[in-house]
mmCIF file of C-alpha atoms in Angstrom:
data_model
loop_
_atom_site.group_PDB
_atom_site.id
_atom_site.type_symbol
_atom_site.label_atom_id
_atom_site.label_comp_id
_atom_site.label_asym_id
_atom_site.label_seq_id
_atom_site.Cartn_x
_atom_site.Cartn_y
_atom_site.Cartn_z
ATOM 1 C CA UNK A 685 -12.241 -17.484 -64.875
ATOM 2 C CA UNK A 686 -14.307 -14.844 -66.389
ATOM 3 C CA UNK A 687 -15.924 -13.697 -63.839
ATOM 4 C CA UNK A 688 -12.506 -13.353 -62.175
ATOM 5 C CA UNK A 689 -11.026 -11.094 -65.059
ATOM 6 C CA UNK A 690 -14.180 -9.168 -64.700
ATOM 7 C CA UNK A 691 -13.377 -8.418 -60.873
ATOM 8 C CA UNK A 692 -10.071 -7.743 -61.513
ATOM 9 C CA UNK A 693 -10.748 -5.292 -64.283
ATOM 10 C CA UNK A 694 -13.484 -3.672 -61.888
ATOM 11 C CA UNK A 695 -10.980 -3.658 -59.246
ATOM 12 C CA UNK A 696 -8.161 -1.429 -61.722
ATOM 13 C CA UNK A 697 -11.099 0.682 -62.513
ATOM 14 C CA UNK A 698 -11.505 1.971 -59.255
ATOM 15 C CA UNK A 699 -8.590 2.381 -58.053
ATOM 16 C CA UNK A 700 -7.438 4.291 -61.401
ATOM 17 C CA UNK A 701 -10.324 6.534 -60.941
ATOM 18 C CA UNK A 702 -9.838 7.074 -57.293
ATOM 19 C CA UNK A 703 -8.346 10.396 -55.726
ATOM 20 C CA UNK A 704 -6.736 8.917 -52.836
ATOM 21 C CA UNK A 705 -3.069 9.627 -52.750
ATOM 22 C CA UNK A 706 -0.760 7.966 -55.014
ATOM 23 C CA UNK A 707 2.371 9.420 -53.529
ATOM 24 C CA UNK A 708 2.528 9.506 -50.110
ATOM 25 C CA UNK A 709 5.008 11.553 -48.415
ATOM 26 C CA UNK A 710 6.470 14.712 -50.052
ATOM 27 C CA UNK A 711 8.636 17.202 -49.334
ATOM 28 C CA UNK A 712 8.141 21.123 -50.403
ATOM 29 C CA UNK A 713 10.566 24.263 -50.217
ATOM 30 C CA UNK A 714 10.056 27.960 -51.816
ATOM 31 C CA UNK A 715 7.972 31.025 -51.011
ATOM 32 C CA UNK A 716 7.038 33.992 -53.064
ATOM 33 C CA UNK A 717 7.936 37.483 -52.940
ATOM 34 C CA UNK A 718 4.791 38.960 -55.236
ATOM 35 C CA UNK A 719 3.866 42.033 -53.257
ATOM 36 C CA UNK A 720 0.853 42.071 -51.537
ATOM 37 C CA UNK A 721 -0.156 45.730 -53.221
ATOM 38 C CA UNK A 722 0.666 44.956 -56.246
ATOM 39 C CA UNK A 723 -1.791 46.692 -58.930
ATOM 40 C CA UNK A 724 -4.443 44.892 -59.971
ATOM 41 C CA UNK A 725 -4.400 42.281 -62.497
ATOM 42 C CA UNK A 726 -4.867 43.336 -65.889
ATOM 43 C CA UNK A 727 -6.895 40.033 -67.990
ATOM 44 C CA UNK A 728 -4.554 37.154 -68.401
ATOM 45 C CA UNK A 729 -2.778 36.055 -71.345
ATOM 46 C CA UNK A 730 -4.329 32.915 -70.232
ATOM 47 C CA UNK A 731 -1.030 31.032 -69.987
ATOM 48 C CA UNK A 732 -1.184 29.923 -73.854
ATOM 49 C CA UNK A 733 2.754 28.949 -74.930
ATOM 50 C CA UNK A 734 3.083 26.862 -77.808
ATOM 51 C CA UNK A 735 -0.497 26.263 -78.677
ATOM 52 C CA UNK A 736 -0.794 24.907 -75.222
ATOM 53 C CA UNK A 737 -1.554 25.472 -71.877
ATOM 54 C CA UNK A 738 -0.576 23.893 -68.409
ATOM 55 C CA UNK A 739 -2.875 21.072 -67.696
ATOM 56 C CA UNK A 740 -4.257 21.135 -64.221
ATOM 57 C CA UNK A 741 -6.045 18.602 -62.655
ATOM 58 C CA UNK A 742 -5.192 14.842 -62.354
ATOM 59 C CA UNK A 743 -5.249 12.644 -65.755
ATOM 60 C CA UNK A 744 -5.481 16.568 -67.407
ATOM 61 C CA UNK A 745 -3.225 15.025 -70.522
ATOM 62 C CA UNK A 746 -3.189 11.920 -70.929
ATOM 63 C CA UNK A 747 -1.714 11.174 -74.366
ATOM 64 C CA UNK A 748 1.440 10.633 -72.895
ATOM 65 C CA UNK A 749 0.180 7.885 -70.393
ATOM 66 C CA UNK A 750 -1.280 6.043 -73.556
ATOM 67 C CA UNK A 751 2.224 6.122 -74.829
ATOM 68 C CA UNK A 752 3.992 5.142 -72.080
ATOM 69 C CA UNK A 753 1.601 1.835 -71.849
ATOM 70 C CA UNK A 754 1.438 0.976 -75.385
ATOM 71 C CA UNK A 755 4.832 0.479 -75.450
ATOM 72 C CA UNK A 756 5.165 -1.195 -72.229
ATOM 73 C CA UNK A 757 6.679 -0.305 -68.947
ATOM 74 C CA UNK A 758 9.958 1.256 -68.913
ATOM 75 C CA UNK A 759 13.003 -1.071 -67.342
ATOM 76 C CA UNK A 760 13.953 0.085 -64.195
ATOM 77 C CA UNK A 761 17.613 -0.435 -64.061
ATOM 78 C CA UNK A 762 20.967 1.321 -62.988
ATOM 79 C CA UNK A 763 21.644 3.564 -65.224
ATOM 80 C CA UNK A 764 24.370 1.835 -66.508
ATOM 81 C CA UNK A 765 22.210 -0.911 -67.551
ATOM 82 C CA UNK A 766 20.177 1.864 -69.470
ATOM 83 C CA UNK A 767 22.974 3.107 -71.376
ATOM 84 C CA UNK A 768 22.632 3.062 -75.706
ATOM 85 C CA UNK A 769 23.293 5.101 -78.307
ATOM 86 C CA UNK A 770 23.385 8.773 -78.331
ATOM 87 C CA UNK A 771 24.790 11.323 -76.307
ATOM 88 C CA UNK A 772 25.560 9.729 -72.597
ATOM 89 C CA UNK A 773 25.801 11.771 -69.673
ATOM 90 C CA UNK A 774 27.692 9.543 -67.517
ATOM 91 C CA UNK A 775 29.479 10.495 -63.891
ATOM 92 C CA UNK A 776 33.006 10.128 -63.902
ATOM 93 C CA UNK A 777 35.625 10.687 -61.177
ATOM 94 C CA UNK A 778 35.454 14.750 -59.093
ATOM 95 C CA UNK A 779 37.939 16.729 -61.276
ATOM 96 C CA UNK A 780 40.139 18.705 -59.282
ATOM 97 C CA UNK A 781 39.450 21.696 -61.164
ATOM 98 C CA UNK A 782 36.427 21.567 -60.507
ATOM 99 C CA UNK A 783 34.147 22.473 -57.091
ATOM 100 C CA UNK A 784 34.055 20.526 -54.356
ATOM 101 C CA UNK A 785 30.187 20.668 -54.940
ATOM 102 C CA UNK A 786 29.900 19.643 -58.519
ATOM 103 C CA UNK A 787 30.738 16.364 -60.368
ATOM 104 C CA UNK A 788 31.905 16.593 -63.804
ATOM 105 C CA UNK A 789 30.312 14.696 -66.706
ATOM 106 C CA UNK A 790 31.301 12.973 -69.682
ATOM 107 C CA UNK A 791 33.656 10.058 -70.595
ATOM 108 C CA UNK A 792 36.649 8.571 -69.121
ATOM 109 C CA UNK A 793 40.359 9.296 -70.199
ATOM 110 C CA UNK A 794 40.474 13.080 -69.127
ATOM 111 C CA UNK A 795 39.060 14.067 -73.053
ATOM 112 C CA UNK A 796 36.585 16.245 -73.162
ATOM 113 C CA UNK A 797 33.140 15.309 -75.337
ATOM 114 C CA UNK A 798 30.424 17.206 -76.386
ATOM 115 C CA UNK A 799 28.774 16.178 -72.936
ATOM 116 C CA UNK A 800 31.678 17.547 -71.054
ATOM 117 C CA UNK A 801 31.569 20.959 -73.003
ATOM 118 C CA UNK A 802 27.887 21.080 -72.803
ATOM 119 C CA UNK A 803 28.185 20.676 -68.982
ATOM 120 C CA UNK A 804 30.315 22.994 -68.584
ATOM 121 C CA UNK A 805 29.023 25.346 -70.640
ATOM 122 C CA UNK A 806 25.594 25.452 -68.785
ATOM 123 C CA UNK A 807 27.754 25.276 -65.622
ATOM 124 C CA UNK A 808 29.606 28.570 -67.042
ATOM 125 C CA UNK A 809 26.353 30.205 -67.982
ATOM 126 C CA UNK A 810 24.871 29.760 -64.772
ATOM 127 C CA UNK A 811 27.698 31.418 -62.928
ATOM 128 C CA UNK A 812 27.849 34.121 -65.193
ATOM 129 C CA UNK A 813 24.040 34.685 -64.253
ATOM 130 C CA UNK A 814 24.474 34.940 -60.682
ATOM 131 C CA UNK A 815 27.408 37.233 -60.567
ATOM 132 C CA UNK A 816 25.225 39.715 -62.683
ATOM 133 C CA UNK A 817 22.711 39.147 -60.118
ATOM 134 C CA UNK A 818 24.858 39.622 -57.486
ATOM 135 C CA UNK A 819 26.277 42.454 -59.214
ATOM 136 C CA UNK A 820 23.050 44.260 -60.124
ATOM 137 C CA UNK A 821 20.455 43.047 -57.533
ATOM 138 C CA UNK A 822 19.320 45.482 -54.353
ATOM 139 C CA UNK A 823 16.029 46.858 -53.955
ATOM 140 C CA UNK A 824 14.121 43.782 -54.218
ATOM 141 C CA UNK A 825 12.731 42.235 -57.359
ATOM 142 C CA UNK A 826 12.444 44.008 -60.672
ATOM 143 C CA UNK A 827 8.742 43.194 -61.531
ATOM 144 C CA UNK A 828 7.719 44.610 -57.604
ATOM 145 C CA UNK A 829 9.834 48.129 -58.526
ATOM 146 C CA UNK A 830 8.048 48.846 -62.119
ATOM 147 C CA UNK A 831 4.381 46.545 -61.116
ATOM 148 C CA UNK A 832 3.584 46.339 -65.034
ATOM 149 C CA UNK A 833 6.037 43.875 -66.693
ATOM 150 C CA UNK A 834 4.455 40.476 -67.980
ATOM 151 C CA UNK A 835 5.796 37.855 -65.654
ATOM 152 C CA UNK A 836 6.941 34.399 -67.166
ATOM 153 C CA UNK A 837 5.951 31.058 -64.787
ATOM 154 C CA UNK A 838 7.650 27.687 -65.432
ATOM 155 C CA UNK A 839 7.335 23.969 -64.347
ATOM 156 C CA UNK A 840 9.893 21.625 -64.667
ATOM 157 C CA UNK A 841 9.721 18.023 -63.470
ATOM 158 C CA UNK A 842 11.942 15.357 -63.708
ATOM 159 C CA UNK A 843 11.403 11.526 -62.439
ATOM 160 C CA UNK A 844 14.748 9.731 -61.551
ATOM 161 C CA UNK A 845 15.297 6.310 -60.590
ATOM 162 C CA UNK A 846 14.963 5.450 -57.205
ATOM 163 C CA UNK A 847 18.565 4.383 -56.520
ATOM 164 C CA UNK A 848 19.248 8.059 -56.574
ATOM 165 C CA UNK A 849 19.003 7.987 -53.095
ATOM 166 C CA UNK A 850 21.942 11.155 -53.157
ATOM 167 C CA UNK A 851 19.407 13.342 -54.652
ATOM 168 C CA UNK A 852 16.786 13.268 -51.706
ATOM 169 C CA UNK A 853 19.811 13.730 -49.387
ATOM 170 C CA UNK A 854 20.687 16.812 -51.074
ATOM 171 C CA UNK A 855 17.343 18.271 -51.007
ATOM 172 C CA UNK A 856 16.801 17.740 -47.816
ATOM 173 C CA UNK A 857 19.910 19.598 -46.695
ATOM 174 C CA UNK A 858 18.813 22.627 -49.185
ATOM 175 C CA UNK A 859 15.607 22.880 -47.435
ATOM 176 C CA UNK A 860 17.452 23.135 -43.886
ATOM 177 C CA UNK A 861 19.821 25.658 -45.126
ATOM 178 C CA UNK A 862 17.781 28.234 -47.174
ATOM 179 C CA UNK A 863 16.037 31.539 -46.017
ATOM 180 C CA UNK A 864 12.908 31.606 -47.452
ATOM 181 C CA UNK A 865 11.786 34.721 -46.073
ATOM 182 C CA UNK A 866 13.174 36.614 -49.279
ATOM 183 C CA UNK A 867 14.243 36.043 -53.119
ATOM 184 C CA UNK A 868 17.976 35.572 -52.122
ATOM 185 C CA UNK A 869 16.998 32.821 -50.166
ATOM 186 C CA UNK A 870 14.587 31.519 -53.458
ATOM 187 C CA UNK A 871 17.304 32.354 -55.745
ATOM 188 C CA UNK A 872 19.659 29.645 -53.079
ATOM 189 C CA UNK A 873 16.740 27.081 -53.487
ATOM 190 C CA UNK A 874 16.785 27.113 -57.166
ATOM 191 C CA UNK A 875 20.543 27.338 -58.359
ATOM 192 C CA UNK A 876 21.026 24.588 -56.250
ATOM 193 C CA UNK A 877 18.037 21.981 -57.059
ATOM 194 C CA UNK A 878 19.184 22.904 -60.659
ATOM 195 C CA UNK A 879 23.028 21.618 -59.692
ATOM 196 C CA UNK A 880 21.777 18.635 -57.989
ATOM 197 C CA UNK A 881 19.557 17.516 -60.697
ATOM 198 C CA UNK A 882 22.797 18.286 -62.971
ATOM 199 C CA UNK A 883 24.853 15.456 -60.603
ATOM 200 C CA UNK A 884 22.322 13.269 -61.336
ATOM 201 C CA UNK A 885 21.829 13.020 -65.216
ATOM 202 C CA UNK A 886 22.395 9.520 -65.766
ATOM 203 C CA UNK A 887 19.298 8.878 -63.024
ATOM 204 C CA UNK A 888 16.665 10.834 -65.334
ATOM 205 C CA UNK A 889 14.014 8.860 -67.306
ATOM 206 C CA UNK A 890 11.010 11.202 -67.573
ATOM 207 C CA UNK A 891 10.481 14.578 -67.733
ATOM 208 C CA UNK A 892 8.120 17.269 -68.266
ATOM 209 C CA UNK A 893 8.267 21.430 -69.270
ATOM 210 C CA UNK A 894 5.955 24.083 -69.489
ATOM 211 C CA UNK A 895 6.078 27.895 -69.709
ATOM 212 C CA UNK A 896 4.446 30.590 -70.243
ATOM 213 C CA UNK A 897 4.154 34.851 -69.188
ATOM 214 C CA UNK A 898 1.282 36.504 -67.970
ATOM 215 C CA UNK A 899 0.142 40.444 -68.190
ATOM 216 C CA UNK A 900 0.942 41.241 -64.427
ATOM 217 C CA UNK A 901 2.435 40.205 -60.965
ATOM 218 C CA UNK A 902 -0.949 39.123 -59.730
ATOM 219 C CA UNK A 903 -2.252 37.071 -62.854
ATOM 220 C CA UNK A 904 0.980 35.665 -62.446
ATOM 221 C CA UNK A 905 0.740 34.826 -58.790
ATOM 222 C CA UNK A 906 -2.298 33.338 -59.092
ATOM 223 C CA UNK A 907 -1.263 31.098 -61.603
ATOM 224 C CA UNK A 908 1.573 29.911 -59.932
ATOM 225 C CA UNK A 909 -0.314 29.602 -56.749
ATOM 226 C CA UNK A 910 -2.911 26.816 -58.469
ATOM 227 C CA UNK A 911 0.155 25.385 -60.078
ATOM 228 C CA UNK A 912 1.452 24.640 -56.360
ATOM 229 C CA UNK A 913 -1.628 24.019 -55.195
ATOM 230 C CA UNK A 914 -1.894 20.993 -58.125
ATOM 231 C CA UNK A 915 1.223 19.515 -56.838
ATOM 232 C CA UNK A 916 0.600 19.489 -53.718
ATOM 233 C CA UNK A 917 -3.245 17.040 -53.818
ATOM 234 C CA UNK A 918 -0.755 14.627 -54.992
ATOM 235 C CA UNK A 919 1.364 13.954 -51.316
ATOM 236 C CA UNK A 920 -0.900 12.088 -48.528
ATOM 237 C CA UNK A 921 1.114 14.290 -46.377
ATOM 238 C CA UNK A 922 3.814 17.419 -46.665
ATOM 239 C CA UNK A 923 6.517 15.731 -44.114
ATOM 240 C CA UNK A 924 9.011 18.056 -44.574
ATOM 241 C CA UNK A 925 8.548 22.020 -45.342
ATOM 242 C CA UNK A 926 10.363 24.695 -45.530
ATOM 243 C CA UNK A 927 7.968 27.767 -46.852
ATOM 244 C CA UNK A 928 7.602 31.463 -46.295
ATOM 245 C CA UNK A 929 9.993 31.123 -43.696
ATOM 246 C CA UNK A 930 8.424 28.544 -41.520
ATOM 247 C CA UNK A 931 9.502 25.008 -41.131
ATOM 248 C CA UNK A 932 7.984 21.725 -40.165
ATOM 249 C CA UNK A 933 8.629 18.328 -40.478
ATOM 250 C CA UNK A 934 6.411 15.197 -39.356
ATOM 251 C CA UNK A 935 6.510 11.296 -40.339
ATOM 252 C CA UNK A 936 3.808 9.341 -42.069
ATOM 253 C CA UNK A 937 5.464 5.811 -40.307
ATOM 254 C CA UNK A 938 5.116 4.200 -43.527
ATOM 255 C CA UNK A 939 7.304 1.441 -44.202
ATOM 256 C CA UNK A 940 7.241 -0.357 -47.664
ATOM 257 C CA UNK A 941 7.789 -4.027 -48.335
ATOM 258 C CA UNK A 942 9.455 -2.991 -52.084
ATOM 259 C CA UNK A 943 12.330 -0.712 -53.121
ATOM 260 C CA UNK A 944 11.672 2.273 -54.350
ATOM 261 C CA UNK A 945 11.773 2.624 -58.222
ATOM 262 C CA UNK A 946 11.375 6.386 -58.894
ATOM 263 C CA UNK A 947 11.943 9.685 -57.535
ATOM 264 C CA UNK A 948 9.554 12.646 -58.933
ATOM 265 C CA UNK A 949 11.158 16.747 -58.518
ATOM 266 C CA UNK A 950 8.846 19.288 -59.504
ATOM 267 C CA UNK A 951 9.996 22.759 -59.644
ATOM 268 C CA UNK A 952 7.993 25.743 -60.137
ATOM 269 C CA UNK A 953 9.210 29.288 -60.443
ATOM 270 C CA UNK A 954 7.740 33.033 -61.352
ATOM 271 C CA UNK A 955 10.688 35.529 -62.720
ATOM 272 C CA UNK A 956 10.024 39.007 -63.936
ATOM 273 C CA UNK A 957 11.998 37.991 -67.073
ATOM 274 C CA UNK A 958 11.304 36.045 -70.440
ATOM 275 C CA UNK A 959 11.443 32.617 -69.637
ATOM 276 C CA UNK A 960 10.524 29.680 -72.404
ATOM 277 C CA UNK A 961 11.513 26.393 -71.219
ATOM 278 C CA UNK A 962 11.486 23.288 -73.738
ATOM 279 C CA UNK A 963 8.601 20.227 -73.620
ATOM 280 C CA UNK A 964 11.210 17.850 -72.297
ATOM 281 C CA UNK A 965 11.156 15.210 -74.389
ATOM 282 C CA UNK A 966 15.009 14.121 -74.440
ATOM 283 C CA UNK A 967 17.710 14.434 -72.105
ATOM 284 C CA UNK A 968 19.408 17.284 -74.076
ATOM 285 C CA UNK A 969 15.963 19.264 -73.651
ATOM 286 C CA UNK A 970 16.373 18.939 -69.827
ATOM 287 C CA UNK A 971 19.694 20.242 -70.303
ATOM 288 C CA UNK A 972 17.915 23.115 -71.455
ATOM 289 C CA UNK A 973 16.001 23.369 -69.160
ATOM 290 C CA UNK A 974 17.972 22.786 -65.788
ATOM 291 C CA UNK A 975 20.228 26.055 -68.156
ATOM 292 C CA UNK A 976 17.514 28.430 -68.608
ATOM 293 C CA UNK A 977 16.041 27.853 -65.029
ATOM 294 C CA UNK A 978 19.703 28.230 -63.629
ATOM 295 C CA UNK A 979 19.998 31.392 -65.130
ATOM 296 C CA UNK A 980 17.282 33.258 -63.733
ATOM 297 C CA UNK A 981 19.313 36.389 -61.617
ATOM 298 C CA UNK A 982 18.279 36.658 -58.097
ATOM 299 C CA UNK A 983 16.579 39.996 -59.048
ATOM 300 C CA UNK A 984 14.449 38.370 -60.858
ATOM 301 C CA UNK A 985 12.573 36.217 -58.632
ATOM 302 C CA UNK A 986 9.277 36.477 -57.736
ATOM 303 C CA UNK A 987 8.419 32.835 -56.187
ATOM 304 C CA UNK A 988 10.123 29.556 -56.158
ATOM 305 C CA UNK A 989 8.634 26.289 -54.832
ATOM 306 C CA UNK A 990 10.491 22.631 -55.342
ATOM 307 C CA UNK A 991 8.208 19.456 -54.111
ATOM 308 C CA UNK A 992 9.757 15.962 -54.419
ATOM 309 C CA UNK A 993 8.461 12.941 -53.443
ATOM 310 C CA UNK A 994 9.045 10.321 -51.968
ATOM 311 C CA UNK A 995 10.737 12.396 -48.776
ATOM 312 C CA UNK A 996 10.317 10.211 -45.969
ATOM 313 C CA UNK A 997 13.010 7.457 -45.283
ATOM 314 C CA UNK A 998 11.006 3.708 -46.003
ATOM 315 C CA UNK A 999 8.364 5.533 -48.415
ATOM 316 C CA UNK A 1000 8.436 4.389 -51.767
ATOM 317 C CA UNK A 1001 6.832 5.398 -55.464
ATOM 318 C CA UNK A 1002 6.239 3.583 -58.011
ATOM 319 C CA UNK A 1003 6.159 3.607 -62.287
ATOM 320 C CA UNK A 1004 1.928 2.621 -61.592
ATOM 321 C CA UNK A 1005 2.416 5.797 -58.975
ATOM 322 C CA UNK A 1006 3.721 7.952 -61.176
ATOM 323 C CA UNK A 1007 1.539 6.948 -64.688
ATOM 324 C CA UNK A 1008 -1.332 7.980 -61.793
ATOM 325 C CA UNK A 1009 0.092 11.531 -60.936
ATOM 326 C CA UNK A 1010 1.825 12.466 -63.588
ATOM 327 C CA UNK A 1011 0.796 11.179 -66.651
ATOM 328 C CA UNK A 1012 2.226 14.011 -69.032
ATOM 329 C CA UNK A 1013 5.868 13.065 -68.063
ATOM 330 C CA UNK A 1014 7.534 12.091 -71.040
ATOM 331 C CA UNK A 1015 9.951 9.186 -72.076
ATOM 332 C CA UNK A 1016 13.999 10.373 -72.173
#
């Protein structure tokens, strides 16, 4: 018996130590628009916000993987079967009021709760946003015309129960529609991840922010840059991309025995604006988040990438998957 334990701890060892892919598939959308003669980069801020900087590298922070297993694995259940107290975001019926794209949230009965106003208020600020875009954009992106303002980068991710099958459907169709030649076509890619991770609120069970500006276009670029380039070691394969304008899609052929329990969205996003986003540590923050990131204006844009995994129909990803890749999510 002991010497069984002792294999069996051995065996955990190793494979929590390994490298080899925890997440298999993945898909990836974006580009950049940082110009290529850009001045040159003036010493970084070094991407300090809060005390903090991004962790890079896998197991980087851990503290919140201690957590997470110290007070046992989360229940992976419909979200109605999550539901307590607190502010609920729940999905009711389509409103006719509002668009045929969006699903409002909040309760039943037609009232409208502080969920419902702060919905729609996001929802509100977000168009508001892209109409002054619209309104004031031309000439490509602000931080390309003047070259010298500090440029804020920002990850979000989110992981989301795996029975939000939806979700992966509607990234899938955002990465066959969008231009990513240009920032209009970035500026497509990220109002509308940001709406489809709004339809799916009641889905969310971990999530992670970070921000932060640095002195120039290309400290920024190459920040974001090794921020994609993080993401990315985590897929055994990039099966579907749509980036710089050039598409590709290819099939791993894996086929899983179990369902899949979790859904992971990572977005990642350079503006020539201020840009703070919260830690993430409750639904409301995300709220915040999903807000702020919704209101970047088009003219603002200076590189967008979103990466999700699993992609690939029959791929799957689970809790022990994600406590190996991302182990600074934290619990909503």
């Amino acid at each position: 018996m002991a010497m069984a334990a002792l294999t069996a701890s051995a065996a955990l060892l190793f494979c929590s130590c390994d490298p080899a892919f925890a997440a298999g598939s993945g898909g990836r959308m974006g580009g950049s628009a940082f110009s290529s003669s850009s001045s040159s980069s003036s010493p970084s801020s070094g991407f300090q916000d809060s005390g903090s900087s991004f962790p890079l590298g896998r197991g980087a922070d851990s503290s919140s993987l201690q957590q997470q297993r110290s007070q046992g694995a989360r229940s992976l259940s419909s979200p109605a079967a999550r539901s307590s107290g607190g502010h609920h975001l729940s999905v009711t019926g389509r409103s006719a009021l509002a668009p045929a794209y969006m699903t409002p949230l909040g309760g039943g009965g037609g009232g409208f709760g502080l969920t419902s106003l702060l919905f729609w208020g996001v929802f509100a600020f977000i168009m508001v946003k892209a109409a002054q875009g619209v309104l004031g954009g031309g000439g490509g992106s602000r931080a390309l015309r003047e070259g010298d303002d500090p440029v804020s980068v920002a990850k979000l991710q989110v992981a989301l129960l795996g029975s939000a099958r939806g979700l992966q459907r509607d990234l899938e169709r955002i990465a066959s529609r969008a231009d990513t030649s240009g920032p209009t076509g970035l500026h497509f890619i990220l109002q509308e991840t940001v709406l489809a991770l709004l339809r799916n609120p009641d889905y969310a069970v971990y999530g992670y922010g970070k921000s932060g500006r640095e002195d120039s276009p290309d400290a920024a670029e190459n920040r974001f840059n090794a921020l994609s380039l993080e993401e990315r070691r985590k897929f055994e394969a990039e099966t579907l991309v749509n980036v710089g304008g050039r598409k590709r899609q290819s099939s791993l052929n894996r086929q899983s025995s179990g369902p899949n329990e979790l859904i992971v969205v990572t977005i990642l996003a350079a503006v020539a604006a201020p840009l703070k986003l919260p830690r993430v540590t409750s639904r409301e923050e995300l709220l915040e988040a999903l807000s702020k990131l919704g209101g970047v204006r088009s003219e603002d844009v200076l590189a967008v990438e979103v990466l999700w995994t699993p992609e690939e129909e029959g791929d799957t990803f689970t809790q022990e998957d994600l406590f190996t890749d991302y182990p600074q999510l934290n619990n909503l």
